[in-house]
Amino acid sequence: MREDMNKYNTSMNRIPAQRTEGEFSKSAGATAKTVGGMVWKAVKTLFWVGAISGVLVFLSVLSFVLSFRNVEPPNISAMKLNYSSFIYLDDENGQSTEYMPLYSNENRVWVYLNEIPQYMKTAQIAIEDHRFSEHKGVDWKGTLGAVYKLFTHTGGGGGSTLTQQLIKNITKENQVSILRKVKEIFTALNLEGGYTAADGTKRVGYSKEEILEAYLNVVNYGGQCQGVEAAANYYFDKSIGECSLAQCALIAGITQNPYQFNPMIFPEDSKDRARVVLKRMIDLSEEGELVSELSTPITRSEYNDALAELETMDFIGAEQEDTSAANEEAQDQEKWNWYIDVMFEDIVQDLMAKGYSYDVAESMMYNAGLEIHSAMDLKLQTDIENYFLTNQEMLPEDQAIKLGFFMMDPYTGKVMAVVGDRGERKGTRLGNNVTGAGGTSRQSGSAIKPLSPYIVGLDEGKINFGTVLKDEPIPNYFGEGDPEEGPQNFDRKYTGTMNVDKAIEVSQNAPAAWLAKDLTPETCYDWLVNKLHFTTLTEEDSHNIGMSLGGQQYGVTVRDMVAGYQIFANGGIYHKPITYYYVKDHEGNVILDNRPEVNPGERVISEENATIMNKLLHGPIYNPNGTAVGWMADIDTEIIGKTGTTDDGYDLWFIGATPFCVAGIWNGYELPDVLEDSGTAKDTWKAVIEHLLENYDWSGKSWVISDNVVERRFCRDSGKLAGKNCFDTATGWYDQEKVPGTCNGGTDHISGKNTMSPSPSPSPSPSPSPSPSPSPSVSPSPSIEPSQDPTISPGPSDEPTPVPPPGPIDSPTPSPSDLPTLPPDEPTPPPESGSDIPPFDIWGPVG
């Protein structure tokens, strides 16, 4: 036993023999070698990872930089033209008929290089780019010098050639960024050396003489003086050809800072700057640097005479003629309608997208001899404008209430008609309430909801036709700690839950807000801006749930709203609204092109989801609590659409579609104020559509409806397909690949209602939960009254925008006696249209 215990006594266990000094040295050496190998391997790994990463980054940057190598430079030849542009009308067969000219501005001043004195050319080259005749658009020596100064903090700026400065003045791109500088460098190289156009055509560059001439005519020389001729006229009351060396030096010096060196504001500063220019000219002359045909040396005597002249130089400040009024009078104002207004601005914006500044693009419209092929249907546009002028009964009684009407073809993107405001036109290029150009953009109210959040929810798979959404306040909707509930519904009440179709039908705010919150405001914003190309939304909107309920910071335009709704008529394709087919320059080259083969449209949602939203948008039109049921249901064609009302009833909208068009209208005061009649937008929209139906043949037009969308009954309490124990049911439409499961009639009921077996009564029974307000009778006879959805409180035609602070309750829906009287077992058939849309169940829950 003692022996057995001893084996647990550690003090008696054998201790291993100690290593000898040699053995220890060998072990330490091996360990050091192993560690050293590991470190070396790690260093090599890090080196190769860094090297490979560096190469990949370098190649990526190089690829990005080289992507600009064929950037298209501006057409400076078009800028000196003084030819009228012409507008042509193209019919469906592509035949063109001349419609009207855009008369050139005869007061525009452009001087050719041979009319500009050598002093002026030399002064400008000497002070801005003395190696102008030597480089190919970019002075690499000057550029590297500017970079060196920047990094050594010994100065900055400089390095830009006259060619680069010309590009900046044409494009007005002055932001400080590497991207802009890289683009500017390639643009300058291509402007002088030529480039390969997108169609593969080799384009020849411009000569030094052409570039210098353009520079001296385009650059700002203080105030409203664009070009040296305007500057000479204003400051000295003479032509540039008559200016002395001192006067040319003063004009040349202004370009560095057109405000600081404006002689009418800071005369002594401008003279000091002129002395700098003269000193630069004499230094380069004596160094032998000014030896090209474009820059001539000056003598010491000329230099001294110019300095003496500066001492006594006065500035005239001659009156500058405003050419805009004369230019407007020159146009054919009888032919210049709302459509031409919008088309003009569309072309200007598209030219700006090509790199021109607004001023240059506008000048090209009048002076560059463009050939513009308009998409306008003259008969239709004239008819619609006259209809708005002669049918005052369809417009608000108060003449101060403004409007904007926009109509387009959802299948091609062609703009069909535009009315920018009420009343007779007086002038050209008027402010209009359709595009926001010189007019207004306003908050959309609930008209935005189908575009966001509902179609986004469908696209993201968050909802289907009958999904049950929360209808209750969102915590902290008005800000952290604010006790006020929000967003408010039209009746200041919440029902707990509501199906998607009903929420759209009655324009309930809270369900849409919960959906927008689930999707995130950023997702909704991204959809509107990048998919539907909304133009007025801001970064602040991207963080605001209220944006998707109608509370945008700066509002939206009628044009953007109508263009968005087209996707519900054409099966999910977004077409840019086009007012012109293509534009040719003076030499016959197509410079802008909107023809279908070039811009076929972009699919933004599936045909199935577009069809489902099309069905959902029947609700506001045909269902008994729909916000437009008292207006649109009797139009002799099928209608989809949505109303919109903003805070305090300041703005009224209706955006809708027929099988032949999608159209929208806005009403409001110039300075926001309450609109007493909430039906004005719907009255006008209906009158216009009925006029079009009576006077035009729209046969053959039909919505794009997916064959993959199927009709099913669904349970209102669960949002799933109706099961045998579900008795509060309605008709919905679903992508046949995404049909929801079947409701079990019990635990699936999200709302917690109707979990018991249905009553044996053969008549339709409402839900056991009490209705927040009495259900209206659709028919005068109580014996045939259909079941009213107990979660819907009938009444208001629309809702206020749920953005702080909440607005008042909107005006009520027409009384039940105004609604169609139909037996409860027959769904309301939509109007005949030739479409294959099944009859829409206006009664909602059916027993």
mmCIF file of N, CA, C and O in Angstrom, residues 451-515:
data_model
loop_
_atom_site.group_PDB
_atom_site.id
_atom_site.type_symbol
_atom_site.label_atom_id
_atom_site.label_comp_id
_atom_site.label_asym_id
_atom_site.label_seq_id
_atom_site.Cartn_x
_atom_site.Cartn_y
_atom_site.Cartn_z
ATOM 1 N N LEU A 451 -46.530 54.825 -56.375
ATOM 2 C CA LEU A 451 -45.149 54.818 -56.859
ATOM 3 C C LEU A 451 -44.162 54.508 -55.748
ATOM 4 O O LEU A 451 -43.077 54.001 -55.986
ATOM 5 N N SER A 452 -44.534 54.861 -54.545
ATOM 6 C CA SER A 452 -43.739 54.581 -53.358
ATOM 7 C C SER A 452 -44.596 54.930 -52.153
ATOM 8 O O SER A 452 -45.061 56.061 -52.043
ATOM 9 N N PRO A 453 -44.891 53.935 -51.300
ATOM 10 C CA PRO A 453 -44.142 52.687 -51.134
ATOM 11 C C PRO A 453 -44.734 51.441 -51.796
ATOM 12 O O PRO A 453 -44.098 50.393 -51.794
ATOM 13 N N TYR A 454 -45.975 51.517 -52.348
ATOM 14 C CA TYR A 454 -46.675 50.268 -52.669
ATOM 15 C C TYR A 454 -46.005 49.449 -53.771
ATOM 16 O O TYR A 454 -45.829 48.233 -53.621
ATOM 17 N N ILE A 455 -45.624 50.071 -54.893
ATOM 18 C CA ILE A 455 -45.003 49.257 -55.940
ATOM 19 C C ILE A 455 -43.632 48.769 -55.491
ATOM 20 O O ILE A 455 -43.175 47.697 -55.884
ATOM 21 N N VAL A 456 -42.961 49.540 -54.627
ATOM 22 C CA VAL A 456 -41.673 49.093 -54.086
ATOM 23 C C VAL A 456 -41.891 47.864 -53.203
ATOM 24 O O VAL A 456 -41.120 46.906 -53.255
ATOM 25 N N GLY A 457 -42.959 47.896 -52.404
ATOM 26 C CA GLY A 457 -43.276 46.745 -51.565
ATOM 27 C C GLY A 457 -43.572 45.505 -52.377
ATOM 28 O O GLY A 457 -43.141 44.392 -52.030
ATOM 29 N N LEU A 458 -44.307 45.663 -53.484
ATOM 30 C CA LEU A 458 -44.552 44.530 -54.380
ATOM 31 C C LEU A 458 -43.247 44.021 -54.975
ATOM 32 O O LEU A 458 -43.000 42.809 -55.025
ATOM 33 N N ASP A 459 -42.423 44.936 -55.440
ATOM 34 C CA ASP A 459 -41.169 44.558 -56.087
ATOM 35 C C ASP A 459 -40.220 43.865 -55.116
ATOM 36 O O ASP A 459 -39.486 42.947 -55.503
ATOM 37 N N GLU A 460 -40.244 44.291 -53.850
ATOM 38 C CA GLU A 460 -39.358 43.705 -52.841
ATOM 39 C C GLU A 460 -39.957 42.436 -52.223
ATOM 40 O O GLU A 460 -39.318 41.792 -51.388
ATOM 41 N N GLY A 461 -41.181 42.085 -52.594
ATOM 42 C CA GLY A 461 -41.820 40.904 -52.035
ATOM 43 C C GLY A 461 -42.334 41.098 -50.620
ATOM 44 O O GLY A 461 -42.630 40.124 -49.916
ATOM 45 N N LYS A 462 -42.482 42.352 -50.197
ATOM 46 C CA LYS A 462 -42.967 42.636 -48.846
ATOM 47 C C LYS A 462 -44.484 42.508 -48.748
ATOM 48 O O LYS A 462 -45.014 42.235 -47.672
ATOM 49 N N ILE A 463 -45.181 42.765 -49.840
ATOM 50 C CA ILE A 463 -46.647 42.743 -49.830
ATOM 51 C C ILE A 463 -47.169 42.050 -51.070
ATOM 52 O O ILE A 463 -46.451 41.857 -52.060
ATOM 53 N N ASN A 464 -48.436 41.683 -51.001
ATOM 54 C CA ASN A 464 -49.180 41.278 -52.184
ATOM 55 C C ASN A 464 -50.507 42.036 -52.178
ATOM 56 O O ASN A 464 -50.683 42.983 -51.412
ATOM 57 N N PHE A 465 -51.436 41.635 -53.002
ATOM 58 C CA PHE A 465 -52.690 42.374 -53.163
ATOM 59 C C PHE A 465 -53.435 42.558 -51.838
ATOM 60 O O PHE A 465 -53.965 43.629 -51.554
ATOM 61 N N GLY A 466 -53.456 41.518 -51.006
ATOM 62 C CA GLY A 466 -54.280 41.573 -49.801
ATOM 63 C C GLY A 466 -53.523 41.558 -48.494
ATOM 64 O O GLY A 466 -54.123 41.350 -47.429
ATOM 65 N N THR A 467 -52.218 41.768 -48.536
ATOM 66 C CA THR A 467 -51.422 41.742 -47.317
ATOM 67 C C THR A 467 -52.031 42.634 -46.231
ATOM 68 O O THR A 467 -52.492 43.742 -46.505
ATOM 69 N N VAL A 468 -52.014 42.136 -44.985
ATOM 70 C CA VAL A 468 -52.519 42.907 -43.851
ATOM 71 C C VAL A 468 -51.400 43.796 -43.326
ATOM 72 O O VAL A 468 -50.332 43.316 -42.944
ATOM 73 N N LEU A 469 -51.642 45.101 -43.317
ATOM 74 C CA LEU A 469 -50.679 46.071 -42.816
ATOM 75 C C LEU A 469 -51.178 46.684 -41.509
ATOM 76 O O LEU A 469 -52.375 46.702 -41.243
ATOM 77 N N LYS A 470 -50.257 47.203 -40.724
ATOM 78 C CA LYS A 470 -50.652 47.896 -39.498
ATOM 79 C C LYS A 470 -51.355 49.208 -39.839
ATOM 80 O O LYS A 470 -50.927 49.934 -40.740
ATOM 81 N N ASP A 471 -52.422 49.487 -39.116
ATOM 82 C CA ASP A 471 -53.064 50.792 -39.203
ATOM 83 C C ASP A 471 -53.119 51.370 -37.799
ATOM 84 O O ASP A 471 -54.138 51.312 -37.114
ATOM 85 N N GLU A 472 -51.976 51.847 -37.386
ATOM 86 C CA GLU A 472 -51.824 52.394 -36.042
ATOM 87 C C GLU A 472 -50.680 53.394 -36.066
ATOM 88 O O GLU A 472 -49.892 53.427 -37.023
ATOM 89 N N PRO A 473 -50.568 54.232 -35.053
ATOM 90 C CA PRO A 473 -49.499 55.236 -35.060
ATOM 91 C C PRO A 473 -48.110 54.600 -35.031
ATOM 92 O O PRO A 473 -47.914 53.524 -34.464
ATOM 93 N N ILE A 474 -47.150 55.272 -35.633
ATOM 94 C CA ILE A 474 -45.753 54.866 -35.568
ATOM 95 C C ILE A 474 -45.105 55.601 -34.399
ATOM 96 O O ILE A 474 -45.197 56.825 -34.312
ATOM 97 N N PRO A 475 -44.482 54.900 -33.482
ATOM 98 C CA PRO A 475 -43.842 55.569 -32.336
ATOM 99 C C PRO A 475 -42.837 56.623 -32.796
ATOM 100 O O PRO A 475 -42.050 56.391 -33.719
ATOM 101 N N ASN A 476 -42.886 57.782 -32.153
ATOM 102 C CA ASN A 476 -41.950 58.875 -32.415
ATOM 103 C C ASN A 476 -41.969 59.334 -33.872
ATOM 104 O O ASN A 476 -40.952 59.762 -34.426
ATOM 105 N N TYR A 477 -43.128 59.260 -34.505
ATOM 106 C CA TYR A 477 -43.223 59.648 -35.916
ATOM 107 C C TYR A 477 -42.839 61.105 -36.122
ATOM 108 O O TYR A 477 -42.206 61.457 -37.116
ATOM 109 N N PHE A 478 -43.224 61.954 -35.185
ATOM 110 C CA PHE A 478 -42.925 63.373 -35.306
ATOM 111 C C PHE A 478 -41.634 63.765 -34.594
ATOM 112 O O PHE A 478 -41.371 64.947 -34.396
ATOM 113 N N GLY A 479 -40.854 62.785 -34.199
ATOM 114 C CA GLY A 479 -39.592 63.073 -33.538
ATOM 115 C C GLY A 479 -39.531 62.446 -32.159
ATOM 116 O O GLY A 479 -40.550 62.204 -31.511
ATOM 117 N N GLU A 480 -38.329 62.170 -31.724
ATOM 118 C CA GLU A 480 -38.105 61.519 -30.438
ATOM 119 C C GLU A 480 -38.727 62.341 -29.316
ATOM 120 O O GLU A 480 -38.454 63.530 -29.154
ATOM 121 N N GLY A 481 -39.590 61.692 -28.543
ATOM 122 C CA GLY A 481 -40.197 62.335 -27.397
ATOM 123 C C GLY A 481 -41.451 63.133 -27.688
ATOM 124 O O GLY A 481 -42.109 63.614 -26.762
ATOM 125 N N ASP A 482 -41.795 63.306 -28.978
ATOM 126 C CA ASP A 482 -43.014 64.048 -29.306
ATOM 127 C C ASP A 482 -44.217 63.147 -29.029
ATOM 128 O O ASP A 482 -44.338 62.067 -29.607
ATOM 129 N N PRO A 483 -45.139 63.577 -28.151
ATOM 130 C CA PRO A 483 -46.260 62.709 -27.771
ATOM 131 C C PRO A 483 -47.345 62.609 -28.842
ATOM 132 O O PRO A 483 -48.200 61.723 -28.772
ATOM 133 N N GLU A 484 -47.315 63.485 -29.846
ATOM 134 C CA GLU A 484 -48.370 63.471 -30.865
ATOM 135 C C GLU A 484 -48.284 62.220 -31.724
ATOM 136 O O GLU A 484 -47.194 61.798 -32.128
ATOM 137 N N GLU A 485 -49.437 61.618 -32.004
ATOM 138 C CA GLU A 485 -49.468 60.410 -32.814
ATOM 139 C C GLU A 485 -49.363 60.761 -34.293
ATOM 140 O O GLU A 485 -49.831 61.799 -34.741
ATOM 141 N N GLY A 486 -48.780 59.842 -35.026
ATOM 142 C CA GLY A 486 -48.672 60.073 -36.459
ATOM 143 C C GLY A 486 -48.235 58.808 -37.187
ATOM 144 O O GLY A 486 -47.729 57.873 -36.571
ATOM 145 N N PRO A 487 -48.451 58.782 -38.491
ATOM 146 C CA PRO A 487 -49.133 59.817 -39.256
ATOM 147 C C PRO A 487 -50.654 59.764 -39.057
ATOM 148 O O PRO A 487 -51.193 58.693 -38.780
ATOM 149 N N GLN A 488 -51.305 60.886 -39.209
ATOM 150 C CA GLN A 488 -52.746 60.930 -39.036
ATOM 151 C C GLN A 488 -53.454 60.365 -40.267
ATOM 152 O O GLN A 488 -53.015 60.584 -41.395
ATOM 153 N N ASN A 489 -54.535 59.637 -40.040
ATOM 154 C CA ASN A 489 -55.433 59.257 -41.125
ATOM 155 C C ASN A 489 -56.458 60.366 -41.327
ATOM 156 O O ASN A 489 -56.581 61.287 -40.514
ATOM 157 N N PHE A 490 -57.234 60.266 -42.403
ATOM 158 C CA PHE A 490 -58.141 61.361 -42.741
ATOM 159 C C PHE A 490 -59.175 61.622 -41.650
ATOM 160 O O PHE A 490 -59.620 62.740 -41.451
ATOM 161 N N ASP A 491 -59.572 60.596 -40.899
ATOM 162 C CA ASP A 491 -60.602 60.773 -39.873
ATOM 163 C C ASP A 491 -60.017 60.775 -38.465
ATOM 164 O O ASP A 491 -60.752 60.707 -37.482
ATOM 165 N N ARG A 492 -58.683 60.851 -38.373
ATOM 166 C CA ARG A 492 -57.990 60.860 -37.087
ATOM 167 C C ARG A 492 -58.193 59.561 -36.305
ATOM 168 O O ARG A 492 -58.018 59.526 -35.095
ATOM 169 N N LYS A 493 -58.564 58.488 -36.990
ATOM 170 C CA LYS A 493 -58.808 57.215 -36.330
ATOM 171 C C LYS A 493 -57.921 56.139 -36.947
ATOM 172 O O LYS A 493 -57.471 56.254 -38.084
ATOM 173 N N TYR A 494 -57.699 55.095 -36.176
ATOM 174 C CA TYR A 494 -56.921 53.951 -36.637
ATOM 175 C C TYR A 494 -57.760 52.694 -36.447
ATOM 176 O O TYR A 494 -58.522 52.579 -35.483
ATOM 177 N N THR A 495 -57.619 51.750 -37.372
ATOM 178 C CA THR A 495 -58.419 50.522 -37.309
ATOM 179 C C THR A 495 -57.618 49.321 -36.816
ATOM 180 O O THR A 495 -58.151 48.225 -36.732
ATOM 181 N N GLY A 496 -56.339 49.512 -36.548
ATOM 182 C CA GLY A 496 -55.504 48.403 -36.087
ATOM 183 C C GLY A 496 -54.776 47.721 -37.216
ATOM 184 O O GLY A 496 -53.558 47.575 -37.196
ATOM 185 N N THR A 497 -55.547 47.257 -38.213
ATOM 186 C CA THR A 497 -54.958 46.634 -39.403
ATOM 187 C C THR A 497 -55.794 47.007 -40.610
ATOM 188 O O THR A 497 -56.964 47.379 -40.488
ATOM 189 N N MET A 498 -55.205 46.862 -41.779
ATOM 190 C CA MET A 498 -55.927 47.129 -43.022
ATOM 191 C C MET A 498 -55.206 46.441 -44.167
ATOM 192 O O MET A 498 -53.971 46.420 -44.229
ATOM 193 N N ASN A 499 -55.974 45.887 -45.093
ATOM 194 C CA ASN A 499 -55.392 45.234 -46.264
ATOM 195 C C ASN A 499 -54.863 46.266 -47.250
ATOM 196 O O ASN A 499 -55.333 47.395 -47.303
ATOM 197 N N VAL A 500 -53.890 45.853 -48.054
ATOM 198 C CA VAL A 500 -53.269 46.743 -49.031
ATOM 199 C C VAL A 500 -54.308 47.355 -49.957
ATOM 200 O O VAL A 500 -54.308 48.567 -50.204
ATOM 201 N N ASP A 501 -55.217 46.536 -50.492
ATOM 202 C CA ASP A 501 -56.179 47.070 -51.456
ATOM 203 C C ASP A 501 -57.075 48.127 -50.830
ATOM 204 O O ASP A 501 -57.394 49.142 -51.447
ATOM 205 N N LYS A 502 -57.493 47.910 -49.579
ATOM 206 C CA LYS A 502 -58.342 48.890 -48.915
ATOM 207 C C LYS A 502 -57.566 50.154 -48.571
ATOM 208 O O LYS A 502 -58.087 51.264 -48.647
ATOM 209 N N ALA A 503 -56.306 49.990 -48.169
ATOM 210 C CA ALA A 503 -55.490 51.149 -47.829
ATOM 211 C C ALA A 503 -55.305 52.060 -49.032
ATOM 212 O O ALA A 503 -55.305 53.291 -48.903
ATOM 213 N N ILE A 504 -55.166 51.473 -50.216
ATOM 214 C CA ILE A 504 -55.060 52.271 -51.436
ATOM 215 C C ILE A 504 -56.412 52.863 -51.801
ATOM 216 O O ILE A 504 -56.517 54.037 -52.183
ATOM 217 N N GLU A 505 -57.457 52.071 -51.660
ATOM 218 C CA GLU A 505 -58.809 52.524 -52.020
ATOM 219 C C GLU A 505 -59.216 53.773 -51.249
ATOM 220 O O GLU A 505 -59.710 54.748 -51.823
ATOM 221 N N VAL A 506 -59.029 53.766 -49.927
ATOM 222 C CA VAL A 506 -59.472 54.887 -49.091
ATOM 223 C C VAL A 506 -58.326 55.839 -48.765
ATOM 224 O O VAL A 506 -58.513 56.815 -48.076
ATOM 225 N N SER A 507 -57.133 55.541 -49.265
ATOM 226 C CA SER A 507 -55.950 56.383 -49.074
ATOM 227 C C SER A 507 -55.599 56.548 -47.607
ATOM 228 O O SER A 507 -55.365 57.652 -47.120
ATOM 229 N N GLN A 508 -55.520 55.427 -46.912
ATOM 230 C CA GLN A 508 -55.159 55.442 -45.501
ATOM 231 C C GLN A 508 -53.657 55.689 -45.352
ATOM 232 O O GLN A 508 -52.839 55.064 -46.030
ATOM 233 N N ASN A 509 -53.301 56.581 -44.457
ATOM 234 C CA ASN A 509 -51.896 56.980 -44.337
ATOM 235 C C ASN A 509 -51.029 56.016 -43.535
ATOM 236 O O ASN A 509 -49.907 55.699 -43.931
ATOM 237 N N ALA A 510 -51.553 55.573 -42.386
ATOM 238 C CA ALA A 510 -50.720 54.778 -41.479
ATOM 239 C C ALA A 510 -50.202 53.481 -42.116
ATOM 240 O O ALA A 510 -49.020 53.153 -41.960
ATOM 241 N N PRO A 511 -51.029 52.702 -42.833
ATOM 242 C CA PRO A 511 -50.491 51.480 -43.450
ATOM 243 C C PRO A 511 -49.356 51.774 -44.431
ATOM 244 O O PRO A 511 -48.356 51.048 -44.469
ATOM 245 N N ALA A 512 -49.509 52.832 -45.222
ATOM 246 C CA ALA A 512 -48.437 53.193 -46.163
ATOM 247 C C ALA A 512 -47.179 53.592 -45.416
ATOM 248 O O ALA A 512 -46.061 53.275 -45.839
ATOM 249 N N ALA A 513 -47.346 54.290 -44.287
ATOM 250 C CA ALA A 513 -46.184 54.711 -43.506
ATOM 251 C C ALA A 513 -45.446 53.512 -42.916
ATOM 252 O O ALA A 513 -44.209 53.473 -42.911
ATOM 253 N N TRP A 514 -46.197 52.542 -42.398
ATOM 254 C CA TRP A 514 -45.554 51.343 -41.846
ATOM 255 C C TRP A 514 -44.793 50.585 -42.933
ATOM 256 O O TRP A 514 -43.697 50.068 -42.701
ATOM 257 N N LEU A 515 -45.375 50.517 -44.137
ATOM 258 C CA LEU A 515 -44.690 49.843 -45.227
ATOM 259 C C LEU A 515 -43.415 50.599 -45.611
ATOM 260 O O LEU A 515 -42.360 49.985 -45.824
#
